[in-house]
């Protein structure tokens, strides 16, 4: 979802650049601070849990040499020898795995170990040693993928964490939970933009300008790893992550992005290569097996198993996507709202089977994994909204006769969308039910997919501007938050009236979604930051803001439809070893 000013219609973001204000000064010391804070100043993380393996991660900053600090992206610093340990207990009395790895400036001194030979559905602790220093202790666990044994599954879902938009209260809340198998991040973990003028920008980005180079992307990732709330969430849980557009540039497609000017900002191909490299260095992501998979580019999409309960397919929808429909006068520059049923040329391009959101190989892989007998659930981790959503013109400031779709979502790739919807609808009941988990649109949704394809839960943004902030930005300056809340409710009501499949939609809260999976049902609990008021106009700007439970929706096994749930999930009845 773009945060850039719109060339055309509303719902495309506040005109940030037009707001008065000055950029705060960039502090070079701030970027270097965690690097100066000991060898392991960027914390620890783990990820991509399987039944017998998990990735553990850190950055080992070499001690300063000649007064020069090996700041991320600097290319400075000698190689570092790192010892790692994985234990069953926090005191490391029962160490089950240990080893030694070397890191150097070629990987920005990041360390990534795929620890194998572990027991399924088991909690572990890990730490690193180098040059006489020891890292923080990380907690992780393997997936409940235990052959034929059924285990519970519970995880947090997040997306869209723009550092400049606020503090990461959702990450702090997840870090404080003791009942999660993992955290699923569906993209926009970093944003590529520079600082925003006050009062829109709450915190400063590092570097302060739009990131373009490998050094820039490494620094931006490092800044996030140094955030205390995010560091806590990484230290306490394994994460499963996939990028969306902002990890490279806004509204990206295979050869460009809405927020990339070819030439002036270098080549998009080089920029994307550097962005992917920094992502793979700085995220606890299992390095893709490029040799054995025929694929156009890097194989980022992957699947996680949870034994007899089902599995999670994590899609990647940017690397090979066709350019968004862009026919003048509906020029969307890589995504935006465009009318349907108005210009036959637009409709034809939207339906063109040669245009893809996911390349044919990935769609075939996904279909194959949603056609397996005997497991109740198939979860799909996905970036942009999958359900067909119609935006009535009157609700968004467009001519009332128009009906709009978001060309950056699956709606902009209708051949792929209908192919997958048809495939899911055609699955016999014994093949299990599909639950699509989505981010990107900075708002909370529970949606019945058309026919009997399944359901979709959309998680709100951690911080990034949502409907409320966009609506408020279009109201006269000085409009009280309460009036903007009312206007946002009006927009939500209009969207719901035009889309009967939407069972729940909140455009105000930021936060996370808790997903709880049992053989009988999948429940989503939405957790939100407070509703803005005149006394608290921007809760995201307060470091101590907390999220609280908002509402729950569920889908019962075999129903392929949503029903309200009576309340938040209780304590787990089935805990990992
Ligand atoms: Fe986003």
Coordinates of C-alpha atoms and ligand atoms in Angstrom, one line a residue:
X1 CA 0.0 0.0 0.0
X2 CA 1.4 3.3 -1.0
X3 CA 2.0 6.2 1.4
X4 CA 2.8 8.6 -1.4
X5 CA 0.5 11.4 -2.5
X6 CA -2.1 10.5 -5.0
X7 CA -2.0 11.6 -8.6
X8 CA -5.6 10.8 -8.8
X9 CA -8.1 9.8 -6.1
X10 CA -8.4 9.5 -2.4
X11 CA -7.4 6.5 -0.3
X12 CA -4.0 6.8 -1.7
X13 CA -2.4 8.5 1.2
X14 CA -2.0 11.9 2.9
X15 CA -0.1 14.4 0.8
X16 CA 2.8 14.2 3.1
X17 CA 5.2 16.3 1.1
X18 CA 2.8 19.2 1.1
X19 CA 2.7 19.5 4.9
X20 CA 4.7 22.2 6.5
X21 CA 7.6 21.3 8.7
X22 CA 11.3 20.5 8.6
X23 CA 13.2 17.3 8.7
X24 CA 15.0 16.6 11.9
X25 CA 18.7 16.3 11.8
X26 CA 20.3 13.0 11.0
X27 CA 22.6 11.7 13.7
X28 CA 25.5 9.6 12.4
X29 CA 26.1 8.5 16.0
X30 CA 22.6 7.1 16.2
X31 CA 23.3 4.7 13.4
X32 CA 26.5 3.5 14.9
X33 CA 25.2 3.3 18.5
X34 CA 24.1 -0.3 18.6
X35 CA 27.3 -1.3 16.8
X36 CA 29.3 0.4 19.6
X37 CA 27.1 -1.3 22.1
X38 CA 29.2 -4.5 22.2
X39 CA 29.6 -7.3 19.7
X40 CA 25.9 -8.3 19.8
X41 CA 24.3 -4.9 20.0
X42 CA 21.8 -5.7 17.3
X43 CA 20.2 -8.6 19.4
X44 CA 19.3 -12.1 18.4
X45 CA 16.5 -13.6 16.3
X46 CA 15.3 -17.0 15.2
X47 CA 13.0 -18.1 12.3
X48 CA 11.6 -20.5 9.8
X49 CA 10.9 -23.2 12.3
X50 CA 10.3 -26.7 11.0
X51 CA 9.7 -29.9 12.9
X52 CA 13.4 -30.5 13.4
X53 CA 15.2 -27.2 12.6
X54 CA 15.2 -23.5 13.2
X55 CA 17.3 -20.6 12.0
X56 CA 19.2 -18.6 14.7
X57 CA 20.6 -15.2 13.8
X58 CA 22.7 -12.3 15.2
X59 CA 25.1 -9.6 14.0
X60 CA 28.6 -9.9 15.4
X61 CA 30.1 -6.4 15.2
X62 CA 33.9 -6.6 15.5
X63 CA 35.5 -4.4 18.2
X64 CA 36.5 -1.0 16.9
X65 CA 39.8 -0.8 15.2
X66 CA 41.8 2.4 14.9
X67 CA 38.8 4.2 16.2
X68 CA 36.6 3.0 13.4
X69 CA 33.3 1.3 14.2
X70 CA 32.0 -1.4 11.9
X71 CA 28.6 0.2 11.4
X72 CA 26.2 -1.8 9.4
X73 CA 26.7 -1.3 5.7
X74 CA 30.1 0.3 6.3
X75 CA 32.1 -2.7 4.9
X76 CA 34.5 -2.1 7.9
X77 CA 35.7 -4.7 10.4
X78 CA 37.8 -7.8 10.5
X79 CA 36.2 -11.3 10.3
X80 CA 34.7 -12.6 13.6
X81 CA 34.6 -16.2 14.9
X82 CA 31.3 -16.8 16.5
X83 CA 30.4 -19.8 18.7
X84 CA 26.7 -20.7 19.1
X85 CA 24.8 -22.9 21.6
X86 CA 21.3 -24.2 21.7
X87 CA 20.0 -25.6 25.0
X88 CA 16.8 -26.9 26.5
X89 CA 17.1 -24.6 29.5
X90 CA 17.8 -20.9 30.0
X91 CA 20.9 -21.6 32.1
X92 CA 22.5 -23.7 29.3
X93 CA 23.0 -26.7 31.5
X94 CA 21.5 -29.0 28.9
X95 CA 23.1 -28.0 25.6
X96 CA 21.8 -30.0 22.7
X97 CA 23.7 -28.3 19.8
X98 CA 26.7 -26.1 19.4
X99 CA 29.0 -25.0 16.7
X100 CA 31.3 -22.3 15.3
X101 CA 30.8 -20.0 12.3
X102 CA 32.8 -17.2 10.8
X103 CA 31.3 -13.9 9.6
X104 CA 32.8 -10.9 7.9
X105 CA 32.0 -7.7 6.0
X106 CA 30.7 -9.6 2.9
X107 CA 27.6 -10.5 4.8
X108 CA 27.6 -7.3 6.9
X109 CA 28.8 -9.4 9.8
X110 CA 25.5 -11.0 10.1
X111 CA 25.4 -14.6 11.4
X112 CA 22.8 -17.2 10.4
X113 CA 22.9 -20.9 11.4
X114 CA 20.3 -23.5 10.4
X115 CA 20.2 -25.6 13.5
X116 CA 19.1 -29.1 12.6
X117 CA 18.4 -32.4 14.3
X118 CA 16.0 -30.8 16.9
X119 CA 12.9 -32.4 18.4
X120 CA 9.5 -31.3 17.0
X121 CA 7.3 -28.9 19.0
X122 CA 10.0 -28.2 21.6
X123 CA 11.2 -25.0 23.1
X124 CA 14.9 -24.1 23.0
X125 CA 17.2 -21.3 24.1
X126 CA 20.2 -20.1 22.1
X127 CA 23.0 -17.6 22.5
X128 CA 26.3 -16.6 20.8
X129 CA 29.8 -15.9 22.0
X130 CA 32.6 -14.0 20.4
X131 CA 35.7 -12.2 21.6
X132 CA 34.8 -12.8 25.2
X133 CA 31.3 -11.4 24.9
X134 CA 28.0 -13.3 25.1
X135 CA 24.8 -12.3 23.3
X136 CA 21.4 -12.0 24.9
X137 CA 19.6 -15.3 25.2
X138 CA 17.0 -16.0 22.6
X139 CA 14.0 -18.3 23.0
X140 CA 12.7 -20.3 20.1
X141 CA 10.8 -23.4 19.3
X142 CA 10.4 -26.0 16.6
X143 CA 7.2 -26.3 14.7
X144 CA 4.4 -28.7 15.8
X145 CA 5.2 -30.8 12.8
X146 CA 5.3 -34.2 14.5
X147 CA 4.4 -36.8 11.9
X148 CA 0.9 -38.0 12.8
X149 CA 0.7 -36.4 16.2
X150 CA -1.8 -33.5 16.5
X151 CA -0.6 -30.4 18.3
X152 CA -2.2 -27.0 18.8
X153 CA -1.0 -24.0 16.8
X154 CA -1.1 -20.3 17.8
X155 CA 0.8 -17.4 16.3
X156 CA 0.8 -13.7 15.9
X157 CA 0.4 -12.0 12.5
X158 CA 1.8 -8.5 11.7
X159 CA 2.6 -6.3 8.7
X160 CA 3.5 -2.8 7.8
X161 CA 5.8 -1.4 10.5
X162 CA 6.8 2.0 9.3
X163 CA 9.4 3.2 11.8
X164 CA 8.7 6.9 11.2
X165 CA 5.0 6.4 11.8
X166 CA 5.2 5.4 15.4
X167 CA 6.4 3.1 18.2
X168 CA 6.1 -0.7 17.8
X169 CA 3.6 -1.4 20.6
X170 CA 2.3 -4.5 18.7
X171 CA 5.8 -6.0 18.7
X172 CA 6.1 -5.3 22.4
X173 CA 2.8 -7.0 23.0
X174 CA 3.8 -10.1 21.0
X175 CA 7.2 -10.1 22.8
X176 CA 5.3 -10.3 26.1
X177 CA 3.2 -13.3 25.1
X178 CA 4.2 -16.7 26.2
X179 CA 1.7 -18.7 24.2
X180 CA 2.9 -18.3 20.6
X181 CA 4.5 -20.8 18.3
X182 CA 5.8 -18.1 16.0
X183 CA 5.2 -14.6 14.6
X184 CA 4.2 -14.3 11.0
X185 CA 5.3 -11.0 9.3
X186 CA 3.6 -10.6 5.9
X187 CA 5.7 -7.7 4.6
X188 CA 6.6 -4.0 4.9
X189 CA 8.9 -4.9 7.7
X190 CA 10.9 -1.8 6.7
X191 CA 9.9 1.2 4.6
X192 CA 12.2 2.6 2.0
X193 CA 11.3 6.3 2.5
X194 CA 13.2 9.0 4.2
X195 CA 12.1 11.0 7.2
X196 CA 8.7 12.7 7.2
X197 CA 8.1 16.2 8.3
X198 CA 6.8 16.8 11.8
X199 CA 4.1 16.2 13.0
X200 CA 3.5 13.3 10.6
X201 CA 6.9 11.7 11.2
X202 CA 7.1 10.4 14.8
X203 CA 10.6 9.0 14.6
X204 CA 13.6 9.5 12.4
X205 CA 14.7 6.9 9.8
X206 CA 18.3 5.9 9.4
X207 CA 19.5 6.9 7.0
X208 CA 17.2 10.0 6.9
X209 CA 16.6 9.8 3.1
X210 CA 15.1 7.3 0.8
X211 CA 17.2 4.2 0.7
X212 CA 18.7 3.1 -2.6
X213 CA 22.1 1.3 -2.1
X214 CA 23.2 -1.8 -0.3
X215 CA 24.6 0.3 2.5
X216 CA 21.3 2.1 2.9
X217 CA 19.2 -1.1 3.0
X218 CA 21.6 -2.7 5.6
X219 CA 21.5 0.4 7.8
X220 CA 17.7 0.5 7.6
X221 CA 17.4 -3.1 8.6
X222 CA 20.0 -2.6 11.4
X223 CA 17.9 0.3 12.8
X224 CA 14.9 -2.0 13.1
X225 CA 16.9 -4.7 14.8
X226 CA 18.0 -2.1 17.4
X227 CA 14.4 -1.1 18.2
X228 CA 13.8 -2.4 21.8
X229 CA 10.2 -3.6 21.1
X230 CA 11.1 -5.3 17.9
X231 CA 14.2 -6.8 19.5
X232 CA 12.1 -8.2 22.3
X233 CA 9.7 -9.9 19.8
X234 CA 12.5 -11.4 17.9
X235 CA 14.2 -12.6 21.1
X236 CA 11.1 -14.3 22.4
X237 CA 9.7 -16.1 19.3
X238 CA 10.8 -17.5 16.0
X239 CA 9.5 -15.5 13.1
X240 CA 8.3 -16.5 9.6
X241 CA 8.7 -13.6 7.3
X242 CA 8.1 -12.5 3.7
X243 CA 8.7 -9.1 2.2
X244 CA 6.1 -7.0 0.3
X245 CA 6.9 -3.9 -1.7
X246 CA 8.4 -1.5 0.8
X247 CA 11.4 -3.8 1.5
X248 CA 12.5 -2.7 -2.0
X249 CA 10.3 0.2 -3.1
X250 CA 6.6 1.1 -3.0
X251 CA 4.2 -0.7 -5.3
X252 CA 6.9 -2.8 -6.9
X253 CA 6.5 -5.1 -9.9
X254 CA 9.0 -7.3 -11.7
X255 CA 10.9 -4.6 -13.4
X256 CA 10.1 -1.4 -11.6
X257 CA 8.2 0.2 -8.8
X258 CA 5.8 3.2 -8.3
X259 CA 8.5 4.7 -6.1
X260 CA 11.5 4.2 -8.3
X261 CA 12.7 6.5 -11.1
X262 CA 14.9 4.5 -13.4
X263 CA 18.2 6.1 -14.0
X264 CA 17.8 9.0 -11.6
X265 CA 17.7 6.5 -8.8
X266 CA 19.9 4.0 -10.5
X267 CA 18.7 0.7 -12.0
X268 CA 15.7 -1.0 -10.4
X269 CA 17.3 -4.4 -10.9
X270 CA 20.4 -3.4 -9.0
X271 CA 18.3 -1.7 -6.3
X272 CA 16.2 -4.8 -5.8
X273 CA 19.2 -7.1 -5.8
X274 CA 20.7 -5.1 -3.0
X275 CA 17.5 -4.9 -1.1
X276 CA 17.0 -8.7 -1.3
X277 CA 20.6 -9.2 -0.2
X278 CA 20.2 -7.0 2.9
X279 CA 16.8 -8.7 3.7
X280 CA 18.4 -12.2 3.5
X281 CA 21.4 -11.0 5.6
X282 CA 19.3 -9.3 8.3
X283 CA 16.3 -11.5 8.6
X284 CA 16.1 -15.0 10.2
X285 CA 15.0 -16.4 6.9
X286 CA 16.3 -19.8 5.7
X287 CA 18.4 -19.1 2.6
X288 CA 16.6 -20.3 -0.4
X289 CA 17.8 -23.4 -2.3
X290 CA 18.3 -21.8 -5.6
X291 CA 19.9 -24.8 -7.4
X292 CA 17.2 -27.3 -7.1
X293 CA 14.2 -25.1 -7.9
X294 CA 13.5 -23.9 -11.3
X295 CA 12.3 -20.4 -10.7
X296 CA 12.6 -17.0 -12.1
X297 CA 14.9 -15.4 -9.5
X298 CA 15.1 -16.4 -5.9
X299 CA 12.6 -18.9 -4.5
X300 CA 11.2 -17.0 -1.6
X301 CA 7.8 -18.7 -1.4
X302 CA 7.8 -21.7 0.9
X303 CA 5.6 -24.0 3.1
X304 CA 5.6 -24.9 6.8
X305 CA 4.0 -28.1 8.1
X306 CA 2.1 -28.5 11.3
X307 CA 1.5 -32.2 11.3
X308 CA -2.0 -33.5 11.0
X309 CA -3.4 -30.0 11.6
X310 CA -2.3 -28.6 8.2
X311 CA 0.2 -26.3 6.8
X312 CA 1.1 -22.7 5.9
X313 CA 2.1 -21.7 2.4
X314 CA 3.9 -18.3 2.4
X315 CA 3.5 -16.6 -0.9
X316 CA 5.8 -14.0 -2.5
X317 CA 3.9 -11.6 -4.7
X318 CA 6.4 -9.0 -5.9
X319 CA 9.4 -10.5 -7.6
X320 CA 7.7 -11.8 -10.7
X321 CA 4.4 -9.8 -10.8
X322 CA 3.4 -8.1 -13.9
X323 CA 3.1 -4.3 -13.9
X324 CA -0.1 -2.9 -12.4
X325 CA -2.7 -1.8 -14.9
X326 CA -1.7 1.6 -16.0
X327 CA -3.8 2.9 -18.9
X328 CA -4.2 6.7 -19.2
X329 CA -6.1 8.5 -17.9
X330 CA -6.2 5.8 -15.2
X331 CA -2.5 6.1 -14.6
X332 CA -1.8 4.5 -11.3
X333 CA 2.0 4.5 -11.3
X334 CA 2.3 1.0 -9.8
X335 CA -1.0 0.7 -8.0
X336 CA -4.0 2.7 -7.1
X337 CA -7.8 2.7 -7.4
X338 CA -9.0 2.3 -10.9
X339 CA -12.6 2.0 -12.2
X340 CA -14.1 -1.3 -13.5
X341 CA -16.9 -1.5 -16.0
X342 CA -16.0 1.9 -17.3
X343 CA -13.2 1.6 -19.9
X344 CA -13.1 -1.7 -21.9
X345 CA -9.4 -1.4 -22.3
X346 CA -8.9 -1.3 -18.5
X347 CA -11.2 -4.3 -18.0
X348 CA -9.4 -6.3 -20.7
X349 CA -6.0 -5.7 -19.1
X350 CA -7.3 -6.5 -15.7
X351 CA -8.6 -9.9 -17.0
X352 CA -5.6 -10.6 -19.2
X353 CA -4.4 -14.2 -18.4
X354 CA -0.9 -13.2 -19.4
X355 CA -0.6 -10.8 -16.4
X356 CA 0.3 -12.4 -13.1
X357 CA 0.5 -11.5 -9.5
X358 CA 2.4 -14.8 -8.8
X359 CA 4.3 -16.5 -11.5
X360 CA 2.6 -19.7 -13.0
X361 CA 5.1 -21.9 -11.2
X362 CA 4.2 -20.5 -7.8
X363 CA 0.5 -20.7 -8.5
X364 CA 0.8 -24.4 -9.5
X365 CA 2.9 -25.1 -6.3
X366 CA 0.2 -23.4 -4.3
X367 CA -2.6 -25.3 -5.9
X368 CA -0.8 -28.6 -5.3
X369 CA -0.5 -27.8 -1.6
X370 CA -4.1 -26.9 -1.3
X371 CA -5.3 -30.2 -2.7
X372 CA -4.0 -32.6 -0.1
X373 CA -6.4 -34.9 1.7
X374 CA -6.8 -35.5 5.4
X375 CA -5.7 -32.2 7.0
X376 CA -8.3 -29.8 8.2
X377 CA -6.5 -26.5 7.5
X378 CA -4.5 -24.9 4.8
X379 CA -3.2 -21.4 5.7
X380 CA -1.9 -19.0 3.1
X381 CA 0.4 -16.2 4.1
X382 CA -0.2 -13.5 1.5
X383 CA 0.8 -9.9 1.0
X384 CA -2.1 -8.0 -0.7
X385 CA -5.9 -8.5 -0.2
X386 CA -7.0 -11.6 -2.1
X387 CA -10.8 -11.2 -1.8
X388 CA -12.6 -9.2 -4.5
X389 CA -13.2 -5.7 -3.0
X390 CA -15.2 -3.0 -4.7
X391 CA -14.8 0.6 -3.6
X392 CA -18.0 2.6 -4.4
X393 CA -17.1 5.9 -6.0
X394 CA -19.3 8.0 -3.7
X395 CA -17.5 6.7 -0.6
X396 CA -14.0 7.7 -1.8
X397 CA -14.6 11.0 -3.4
X398 CA -14.8 9.6 -7.0
X399 CA -17.9 10.1 -9.3
X400 CA -20.7 8.1 -7.7
X401 CA -21.3 6.1 -10.9
X402 CA -17.9 4.6 -10.7
X403 CA -16.9 1.4 -8.9
X404 CA -13.2 1.1 -8.2
X405 CA -10.7 -1.7 -7.4
X406 CA -7.2 -1.5 -6.0
X407 CA -5.0 -2.4 -8.9
X408 CA -2.1 -3.4 -6.5
X409 CA -4.2 -6.2 -4.9
X410 CA -5.3 -9.5 -6.4
X411 CA -8.2 -7.5 -7.9
X412 CA -5.6 -6.1 -10.3
X413 CA -4.7 -9.6 -11.5
X414 CA -8.2 -11.1 -12.0
X415 CA -7.0 -14.1 -14.0
X416 CA -4.8 -15.3 -11.1
X417 CA -7.5 -14.3 -8.6
X418 CA -10.3 -16.2 -10.3
X419 CA -8.0 -19.2 -11.0
X420 CA -7.2 -19.6 -7.3
X421 CA -10.8 -18.9 -6.2
X422 CA -12.1 -21.6 -8.6
X423 CA -9.5 -24.0 -7.4
X424 CA -10.3 -23.5 -3.8
X425 CA -14.0 -23.7 -4.3
X426 CA -13.6 -27.0 -6.2
X427 CA -11.8 -28.7 -3.3
X428 CA -13.9 -31.5 -1.8
X429 CA -14.6 -31.2 1.9
X430 CA -12.0 -33.9 2.7
X431 CA -9.3 -31.6 1.3
X432 CA -9.6 -29.2 4.2
X433 CA -10.4 -25.5 4.3
X434 CA -8.4 -22.5 3.3
X435 CA -7.7 -19.5 5.5
X436 CA -5.9 -16.6 3.8
X437 CA -3.8 -14.3 6.0
X438 CA -3.0 -10.9 4.6
X439 CA -1.4 -7.6 5.4
X440 CA -0.7 -4.5 3.3
X441 CA -3.9 -2.4 3.6
X442 CA -3.2 -1.1 7.2
X443 CA -6.6 -2.1 8.5
X444 CA -8.4 -5.1 10.1
X445 CA -10.7 -7.3 8.1
X446 CA -12.5 -10.7 8.3
X447 CA -13.9 -11.6 4.9
X448 CA -15.9 -14.5 3.4
X449 CA -14.3 -15.4 0.1
X450 CA -16.8 -15.8 -2.8
X451 CA -18.5 -19.2 -3.2
X452 CA -17.0 -21.7 -0.8
X453 CA -13.4 -20.8 -1.3
X454 CA -12.7 -20.1 2.4
X455 CA -12.1 -17.0 4.5
X456 CA -9.5 -14.2 4.7
X457 CA -8.2 -12.4 7.8
X458 CA -6.4 -9.1 7.2
X459 CA -4.1 -7.9 9.9
X460 CA -3.8 -4.2 10.7
X461 CA -0.5 -2.3 10.4
X462 CA 1.9 -2.2 13.3
X463 CA 2.3 1.6 12.7
X464 CA 1.7 2.5 9.1
X465 CA -1.0 5.1 8.2
X466 CA -4.4 3.5 7.8
X467 CA -7.8 4.6 6.8
X468 CA -8.2 6.8 9.8
X469 CA -5.0 8.7 9.1
X470 CA -5.8 9.1 5.4
X471 CA -9.4 10.3 6.2
X472 CA -8.0 12.7 8.8
X473 CA -5.5 14.1 6.3
X474 CA -8.3 15.0 4.0
X475 CA -10.3 16.9 6.5
X476 CA -9.6 20.5 7.2
X477 CA -6.7 21.2 9.6
X478 CA -7.9 21.3 13.1
X479 CA -10.6 18.8 12.7
X480 CA -10.9 17.0 16.0
X481 CA -9.9 13.3 16.0
X482 CA -13.5 12.4 17.1
X483 CA -14.8 13.8 13.8
X484 CA -12.2 11.9 11.8
X485 CA -13.2 8.7 13.7
X486 CA -16.8 9.3 12.7
X487 CA -15.8 9.9 9.1
X488 CA -13.7 6.7 9.0
X489 CA -16.7 4.7 10.3
X490 CA -18.7 6.2 7.4
X491 CA -16.1 5.0 4.9
X492 CA -16.1 1.5 6.5
X493 CA -19.9 1.3 6.4
X494 CA -19.9 2.2 2.7
X495 CA -17.3 -0.4 2.0
X496 CA -19.3 -3.0 3.9
X497 CA -22.5 -2.1 2.1
X498 CA -20.8 -2.6 -1.3
X499 CA -19.1 -5.9 -0.2
X500 CA -21.4 -8.3 1.6
X501 CA -18.4 -10.7 2.1
X502 CA -16.8 -8.3 4.6
X503 CA -18.0 -9.5 8.0
X504 CA -15.6 -7.2 10.0
X505 CA -13.6 -4.1 9.0
X506 CA -11.8 -1.7 11.3
X507 CA -9.9 1.2 9.8
X508 CA -8.6 2.8 13.0
X509 CA -6.6 0.5 15.2
X510 CA -3.0 -0.5 14.7
X511 CA -1.7 -3.7 16.2
X512 CA -1.6 -7.4 15.5
X513 CA -3.8 -10.5 14.9
X514 CA -3.6 -13.6 17.0
X515 CA -4.4 -16.8 15.0
X516 CA -5.4 -19.9 17.0
X517 CA -5.8 -23.2 15.1
X518 CA -7.5 -26.3 16.4
X519 CA -8.9 -29.2 14.4
X520 CA -12.4 -27.7 14.9
X521 CA -11.8 -24.0 14.0
X522 CA -9.4 -21.2 13.2
X523 CA -10.0 -18.1 15.3
X524 CA -8.6 -14.6 14.8
X525 CA -8.3 -12.2 17.7
X526 CA -7.7 -8.6 16.7
X527 CA -5.6 -6.5 19.1
X528 CA -5.6 -2.7 18.6
X529 CA -4.0 0.5 19.8
X530 CA -6.5 3.0 21.4
X531 CA -9.0 5.0 19.2
X532 CA -7.6 8.5 18.8
X533 CA -9.2 11.3 20.8
X534 CA -8.6 14.9 21.4
X535 CA -6.7 14.0 24.5
X536 CA -4.7 11.3 22.7
X537 CA -4.7 12.3 19.0
X538 CA -2.0 9.9 17.9
X539 CA -1.5 6.9 20.2
X540 CA 1.3 5.5 17.9
X541 CA 3.4 8.5 18.9
X542 CA 3.5 7.5 22.5
X543 CA 6.2 5.0 23.3
X544 CA 4.3 3.4 26.1
X545 CA 1.0 2.9 24.1
X546 CA -0.3 -0.6 24.5
X547 CA -2.6 -2.8 22.3
X548 CA -5.7 -4.3 23.7
X549 CA -8.2 -7.0 22.6
X550 CA -10.8 -5.7 20.1
X551 CA -12.8 -8.6 18.7
X552 CA -12.7 -12.1 17.4
X553 CA -13.9 -14.0 14.3
X554 CA -13.7 -17.7 13.5
X555 CA -14.3 -20.2 10.8
X556 CA -15.5 -23.6 11.8
X557 CA -14.0 -26.7 10.1
X558 CA -16.1 -27.6 7.1
X559 CA -18.1 -24.4 7.0
X560 CA -15.7 -22.3 4.8
X561 CA -17.5 -19.2 6.2
X562 CA -17.0 -16.8 9.1
X563 CA -18.9 -16.7 12.4
X564 CA -18.3 -14.3 15.3
X565 CA -16.4 -15.9 18.2
X566 CA -17.5 -15.3 21.7
X567 CA -14.3 -13.9 23.1
X568 CA -10.5 -14.0 23.0
X569 CA -8.7 -17.3 23.1
X570 CA -7.9 -18.7 26.5
X571 CA -4.7 -20.4 27.8
X572 CA -3.2 -23.1 25.7
X573 CA -4.2 -26.6 26.6
X574 CA -1.3 -28.1 24.6
X575 CA 2.2 -26.6 25.2
X576 CA 5.5 -27.4 23.5
X577 CA 7.9 -29.6 25.3
Ligands
LIG1 FE1 2.3 -1.3 4.2

